[in-house]
Amino acid sequence: MRTCEFTARDGTGRAGRLRIDDTEYLLPWAGDVPSLFPALTERKLDAFFPSDDPEFVKKFFTSDGKQPIQIHIHHPEELTSGDVVITPNWHTLIQQPRDFTRHLQILKERIPPDTCWYFPGGALPENVAILVHAGFDIFDFTDVDLKAVQGRFCLPDGDYPETVMAEGLCQCPGCKAGDLREHNRYALKQELALIRTRIRAGTFREFLEGRVRTRPPYVSIMRHLDRSALMEKHTPVTRSTPFIASSGDSIHRPEVKRFAERLLSRYIPPLADVAVLLPCSARKPYSLSQSHHKFTQAISRRAHELILTSPLGLVPRDVELVYPAAHYDVPVTGYWDHEERFQIADTLAKYLMKHQYRRVIAHLDGDALLIATEAADQAGVTLESTCSTHPTDPAALRQLSEALTGEKKVKNHLLRGMVSMQFGYDLRVPGLEVKGSYPEVIVKKGRQQIFSLEPSTGMLRPTFDGWNMIDTGYRVYIDNFVPQGDILAPGVVEADPAVREGDEILVIGENAMATGRAVMSADEMIRSHRGVAVRVRKVKKLNG
């Protein structure tokens, strides 16, 4: 009896359980894989490689159908839920990041999401984080044992001569016994235990960015994956933990690209013909900071406020609560590198070309002002500056206030902006009132509650009345049953392709409706046969 279940995800990295008969293995896992799958010792040695000629593979590649099932991009296999697959000779692709990512994307799109992946050979403490990030779940001791034979002492930051074992770098049982092979195995298992913990905590990505620095190919694999549709599809729209933008690679994270893409394609700003560009603040949301309190007082709602920041680029005031705008932290140095400057300038220029204001005022100094000027030039916009001194100096604030003399007040469109970003929908419902203050915010129409705000994620949670106002998108359709708890993947028959893990969704069935949060992307819901698809918050029976 074999079952495989994934209970936590971070991108394509997964944590879960593999149960074989009465024994349970925590994934990702490393161990004596042949003892779990006898077919590995019975199977003849195959010399097929991922980059082999397609015709050669189609002619000679065979599979005995036993677990783990061999897979190749040029040889389709019929797989079922919970199967374990093996990727022969993929250790040869680690030094070829572009091919690694291309092959991975082809296979991941073809193979059921609830399949367990075995990476034979090649796993080391220094690279297993990037392999888990790529979606592999099971590893063996082949490479760490080879390192022991070569007299190499393995750690997460690389391998060292065996002689360093005497320096007290590790206090594992292997080191205490002077057994290099045992230490190397322990180091791999310990790294995987830490990875499992990080995935469950939602901090694996930050951990990964540090681990991949040991070798350039690992960084390249991460960057290629960041640019792939595969990673965006598996990256949640929100996290319960802060987004730590601690390296230059943070600017390429799917969450950052998704925010910028939605800003430019979905976001609907308030009706305003004057915009003010402002610097970001260390405190989030920005409006809770002392500096932004001064800015909003000086502006007094006479302009649309736009905040320049790295790595997100541009954050309009009315969507500053949307993840990750209110949930990120970045090291502040006062210096923005070329890639950050390009990202911010490009986003701002595209925004200004799409949403044309009569006046654009830059209440900025230093690099931020230079970036805004560059973006304004690209967009063909004349930029007014109100900073002869630091933006928070009384003189600068007076200059900003005086520059807005005579301008009309902008109607607050907080809800419309947030709904457009989250659901891609233009909400035009009169009579809606935002009640309370952050973090206790609800939206009502008369006595009816329409939305509430989840402060840890910045997501709006629609009630059934709220969903009636958003009449398209973010729907998940289920079989003919009334949910008694969370909805499992086998119960889902259709889902809006835009749905990602963490999205607020409306569940629709013949006899019931439910509100809840997606635990899988739409693709995974449809193609999986195991696991929770939707965490249900409220159920409403239909037809009596």
PDB file of N, CA, C and O in Angstrom, residues 180-213:
ATOM      1  N   LEU A 180      33.164   9.456   8.259  1.00  0.00           N
ATOM      2  CA  LEU A 180      32.878  10.486   7.259  1.00  0.00           C
ATOM      3  C   LEU A 180      31.608  10.165   6.467  1.00  0.00           C
ATOM      4  O   LEU A 180      30.794  11.061   6.199  1.00  0.00           O
ATOM      5  N   ARG A 181      31.428   8.920   6.092  1.00  0.00           N
ATOM      6  CA  ARG A 181      30.238   8.530   5.336  1.00  0.00           C
ATOM      7  C   ARG A 181      28.970   8.822   6.135  1.00  0.00           C
ATOM      8  O   ARG A 181      27.993   9.361   5.600  1.00  0.00           O
ATOM      9  N   GLU A 182      28.998   8.479   7.417  1.00  0.00           N
ATOM     10  CA  GLU A 182      27.837   8.723   8.252  1.00  0.00           C
ATOM     11  C   GLU A 182      27.577  10.220   8.417  1.00  0.00           C
ATOM     12  O   GLU A 182      26.427  10.676   8.405  1.00  0.00           O
ATOM     13  N   HIS A 183      28.639  11.015   8.544  1.00  0.00           N
ATOM     14  CA  HIS A 183      28.461  12.472   8.647  1.00  0.00           C
ATOM     15  C   HIS A 183      27.799  13.029   7.388  1.00  0.00           C
ATOM     16  O   HIS A 183      26.870  13.830   7.469  1.00  0.00           O
ATOM     17  N   ASN A 184      28.310  12.629   6.205  1.00  0.00           N
ATOM     18  CA  ASN A 184      27.773  13.170   4.958  1.00  0.00           C
ATOM     19  C   ASN A 184      26.282  12.845   4.802  1.00  0.00           C
ATOM     20  O   ASN A 184      25.490  13.675   4.351  1.00  0.00           O
ATOM     21  N   ARG A 185      25.911  11.630   5.186  1.00  0.00           N
ATOM     22  CA  ARG A 185      24.497  11.254   5.121  1.00  0.00           C
ATOM     23  C   ARG A 185      23.682  12.090   6.111  1.00  0.00           C
ATOM     24  O   ARG A 185      22.587  12.556   5.785  1.00  0.00           O
ATOM     25  N   TYR A 186      24.223  12.265   7.281  1.00  0.00           N
ATOM     26  CA  TYR A 186      23.531  13.047   8.305  1.00  0.00           C
ATOM     27  C   TYR A 186      23.364  14.495   7.842  1.00  0.00           C
ATOM     28  O   TYR A 186      22.297  15.104   8.043  1.00  0.00           O
ATOM     29  N   ALA A 187      24.397  15.058   7.210  1.00  0.00           N
ATOM     30  CA  ALA A 187      24.330  16.451   6.741  1.00  0.00           C
ATOM     31  C   ALA A 187      23.229  16.634   5.710  1.00  0.00           C
ATOM     32  O   ALA A 187      22.512  17.653   5.710  1.00  0.00           O
ATOM     33  N   LEU A 188      23.067  15.646   4.820  1.00  0.00           N
ATOM     34  CA  LEU A 188      21.999  15.725   3.818  1.00  0.00           C
ATOM     35  C   LEU A 188      20.625  15.631   4.477  1.00  0.00           C
ATOM     36  O   LEU A 188      19.714  16.416   4.162  1.00  0.00           O
ATOM     37  N   LYS A 189      20.472  14.695   5.408  1.00  0.00           N
ATOM     38  CA  LYS A 189      19.185  14.539   6.089  1.00  0.00           C
ATOM     39  C   LYS A 189      18.848  15.769   6.937  1.00  0.00           C
ATOM     40  O   LYS A 189      17.686  16.198   6.993  1.00  0.00           O
ATOM     41  N   GLN A 190      19.851  16.343   7.578  1.00  0.00           N
ATOM     42  CA  GLN A 190      19.618  17.529   8.404  1.00  0.00           C
ATOM     43  C   GLN A 190      19.194  18.722   7.535  1.00  0.00           C
ATOM     44  O   GLN A 190      18.299  19.485   7.909  1.00  0.00           O
ATOM     45  N   GLU A 191      19.818  18.863   6.380  1.00  0.00           N
ATOM     46  CA  GLU A 191      19.443  19.945   5.469  1.00  0.00           C
ATOM     47  C   GLU A 191      17.992  19.781   5.012  1.00  0.00           C
ATOM     48  O   GLU A 191      17.233  20.761   4.944  1.00  0.00           O
ATOM     49  N   LEU A 192      17.587  18.573   4.724  1.00  0.00           N
ATOM     50  CA  LEU A 192      16.215  18.332   4.292  1.00  0.00           C
ATOM     51  C   LEU A 192      15.216  18.589   5.424  1.00  0.00           C
ATOM     52  O   LEU A 192      14.111  19.089   5.187  1.00  0.00           O
ATOM     53  N   ALA A 193      15.609  18.262   6.653  1.00  0.00           N
ATOM     54  CA  ALA A 193      14.737  18.552   7.797  1.00  0.00           C
ATOM     55  C   ALA A 193      14.531  20.055   7.941  1.00  0.00           C
ATOM     56  O   ALA A 193      13.419  20.533   8.218  1.00  0.00           O
ATOM     57  N   LEU A 194      15.596  20.827   7.725  1.00  0.00           N
ATOM     58  CA  LEU A 194      15.494  22.284   7.790  1.00  0.00           C
ATOM     59  C   LEU A 194      14.629  22.816   6.652  1.00  0.00           C
ATOM     60  O   LEU A 194      13.812  23.731   6.837  1.00  0.00           O
ATOM     61  N   ILE A 195      14.774  22.236   5.470  1.00  0.00           N
ATOM     62  CA  ILE A 195      13.965  22.641   4.321  1.00  0.00           C
ATOM     63  C   ILE A 195      12.491  22.377   4.583  1.00  0.00           C
ATOM     64  O   ILE A 195      11.630  23.220   4.289  1.00  0.00           O
ATOM     65  N   ARG A 196      12.167  21.210   5.139  1.00  0.00           N
ATOM     66  CA  ARG A 196      10.774  20.910   5.463  1.00  0.00           C
ATOM     67  C   ARG A 196      10.196  21.955   6.409  1.00  0.00           C
ATOM     68  O   ARG A 196       9.071  22.435   6.239  1.00  0.00           O
ATOM     69  N   THR A 197      10.995  22.314   7.419  1.00  0.00           N
ATOM     70  CA  THR A 197      10.554  23.313   8.386  1.00  0.00           C
ATOM     71  C   THR A 197      10.311  24.660   7.713  1.00  0.00           C
ATOM     72  O   THR A 197       9.319  25.346   7.987  1.00  0.00           O
ATOM     73  N   ARG A 198      11.206  25.041   6.834  1.00  0.00           N
ATOM     74  CA  ARG A 198      11.079  26.324   6.130  1.00  0.00           C
ATOM     75  C   ARG A 198       9.862  26.354   5.208  1.00  0.00           C
ATOM     76  O   ARG A 198       9.167  27.373   5.107  1.00  0.00           O
ATOM     77  N   ILE A 199       9.602  25.256   4.524  1.00  0.00           N
ATOM     78  CA  ILE A 199       8.428  25.196   3.645  1.00  0.00           C
ATOM     79  C   ILE A 199       7.154  25.365   4.457  1.00  0.00           C
ATOM     80  O   ILE A 199       6.260  26.137   4.097  1.00  0.00           O
ATOM     81  N   ARG A 200       7.065  24.656   5.569  1.00  0.00           N
ATOM     82  CA  ARG A 200       5.858  24.762   6.397  1.00  0.00           C
ATOM     83  C   ARG A 200       5.706  26.162   6.995  1.00  0.00           C
ATOM     84  O   ARG A 200       4.580  26.636   7.199  1.00  0.00           O
ATOM     85  N   ALA A 201       6.829  26.817   7.263  1.00  0.00           N
ATOM     86  CA  ALA A 201       6.781  28.164   7.847  1.00  0.00           C
ATOM     87  C   ALA A 201       6.555  29.248   6.802  1.00  0.00           C
ATOM     88  O   ALA A 201       6.317  30.406   7.146  1.00  0.00           O
ATOM     89  N   GLY A 202       6.636  28.890   5.505  1.00  0.00           N
ATOM     90  CA  GLY A 202       6.476  29.878   4.443  1.00  0.00           C
ATOM     91  C   GLY A 202       7.687  30.761   4.235  1.00  0.00           C
ATOM     92  O   GLY A 202       7.590  31.842   3.661  1.00  0.00           O
ATOM     93  N   THR A 203       8.873  30.299   4.666  1.00  0.00           N
ATOM     94  CA  THR A 203      10.099  31.097   4.537  1.00  0.00           C
ATOM     95  C   THR A 203      11.168  30.380   3.714  1.00  0.00           C
ATOM     96  O   THR A 203      12.343  30.723   3.789  1.00  0.00           O
ATOM     97  N   PHE A 204      10.757  29.404   2.934  1.00  0.00           N
ATOM     98  CA  PHE A 204      11.739  28.621   2.179  1.00  0.00           C
ATOM     99  C   PHE A 204      12.448  29.464   1.133  1.00  0.00           C
ATOM    100  O   PHE A 204      13.647  29.301   0.901  1.00  0.00           O
ATOM    101  N   ARG A 205      11.721  30.384   0.489  1.00  0.00           N
ATOM    102  CA  ARG A 205      12.349  31.168  -0.577  1.00  0.00           C
ATOM    103  C   ARG A 205      13.512  32.002  -0.041  1.00  0.00           C
ATOM    104  O   ARG A 205      14.578  32.072  -0.656  1.00  0.00           O
ATOM    105  N   GLU A 206      13.319  32.647   1.093  1.00  0.00           N
ATOM    106  CA  GLU A 206      14.400  33.445   1.677  1.00  0.00           C
ATOM    107  C   GLU A 206      15.601  32.551   2.019  1.00  0.00           C
ATOM    108  O   GLU A 206      16.757  32.932   1.807  1.00  0.00           O
ATOM    109  N   PHE A 207      15.319  31.365   2.540  1.00  0.00           N
ATOM    110  CA  PHE A 207      16.358  30.387   2.839  1.00  0.00           C
ATOM    111  C   PHE A 207      17.092  29.973   1.564  1.00  0.00           C
ATOM    112  O   PHE A 207      18.326  29.904   1.527  1.00  0.00           O
ATOM    113  N   LEU A 208      16.345  29.728   0.508  1.00  0.00           N
ATOM    114  CA  LEU A 208      16.918  29.301  -0.769  1.00  0.00           C
ATOM    115  C   LEU A 208      17.884  30.329  -1.330  1.00  0.00           C
ATOM    116  O   LEU A 208      18.958  29.979  -1.823  1.00  0.00           O
ATOM    117  N   GLU A 209      17.517  31.611  -1.246  1.00  0.00           N
ATOM    118  CA  GLU A 209      18.364  32.646  -1.841  1.00  0.00           C
ATOM    119  C   GLU A 209      19.750  32.666  -1.210  1.00  0.00           C
ATOM    120  O   GLU A 209      20.729  33.059  -1.852  1.00  0.00           O
ATOM    121  N   GLY A 210      19.848  32.260   0.051  1.00  0.00           N
ATOM    122  CA  GLY A 210      21.160  32.156   0.683  1.00  0.00           C
ATOM    123  C   GLY A 210      21.886  30.893   0.290  1.00  0.00           C
ATOM    124  O   GLY A 210      23.094  30.915   0.011  1.00  0.00           O
ATOM    125  N   ARG A 211      21.173  29.783   0.224  1.00  0.00           N
ATOM    126  CA  ARG A 211      21.807  28.494  -0.065  1.00  0.00           C
ATOM    127  C   ARG A 211      22.396  28.408  -1.472  1.00  0.00           C
ATOM    128  O   ARG A 211      23.439  27.783  -1.678  1.00  0.00           O
ATOM    129  N   VAL A 212      21.729  28.974  -2.469  1.00  0.00           N
ATOM    130  CA  VAL A 212      22.188  28.790  -3.854  1.00  0.00           C
ATOM    131  C   VAL A 212      23.485  29.526  -4.155  1.00  0.00           C
ATOM    132  O   VAL A 212      24.095  29.306  -5.216  1.00  0.00           O
ATOM    133  N   ARG A 213      23.946  30.380  -3.247  1.00  0.00           N
ATOM    134  CA  ARG A 213      25.147  31.176  -3.536  1.00  0.00           C
ATOM    135  C   ARG A 213      26.425  30.343  -3.582  1.00  0.00           C
ATOM    136  O   ARG A 213      27.473  30.851  -3.966  1.00  0.00           O
TER     137      ARG A 213
END
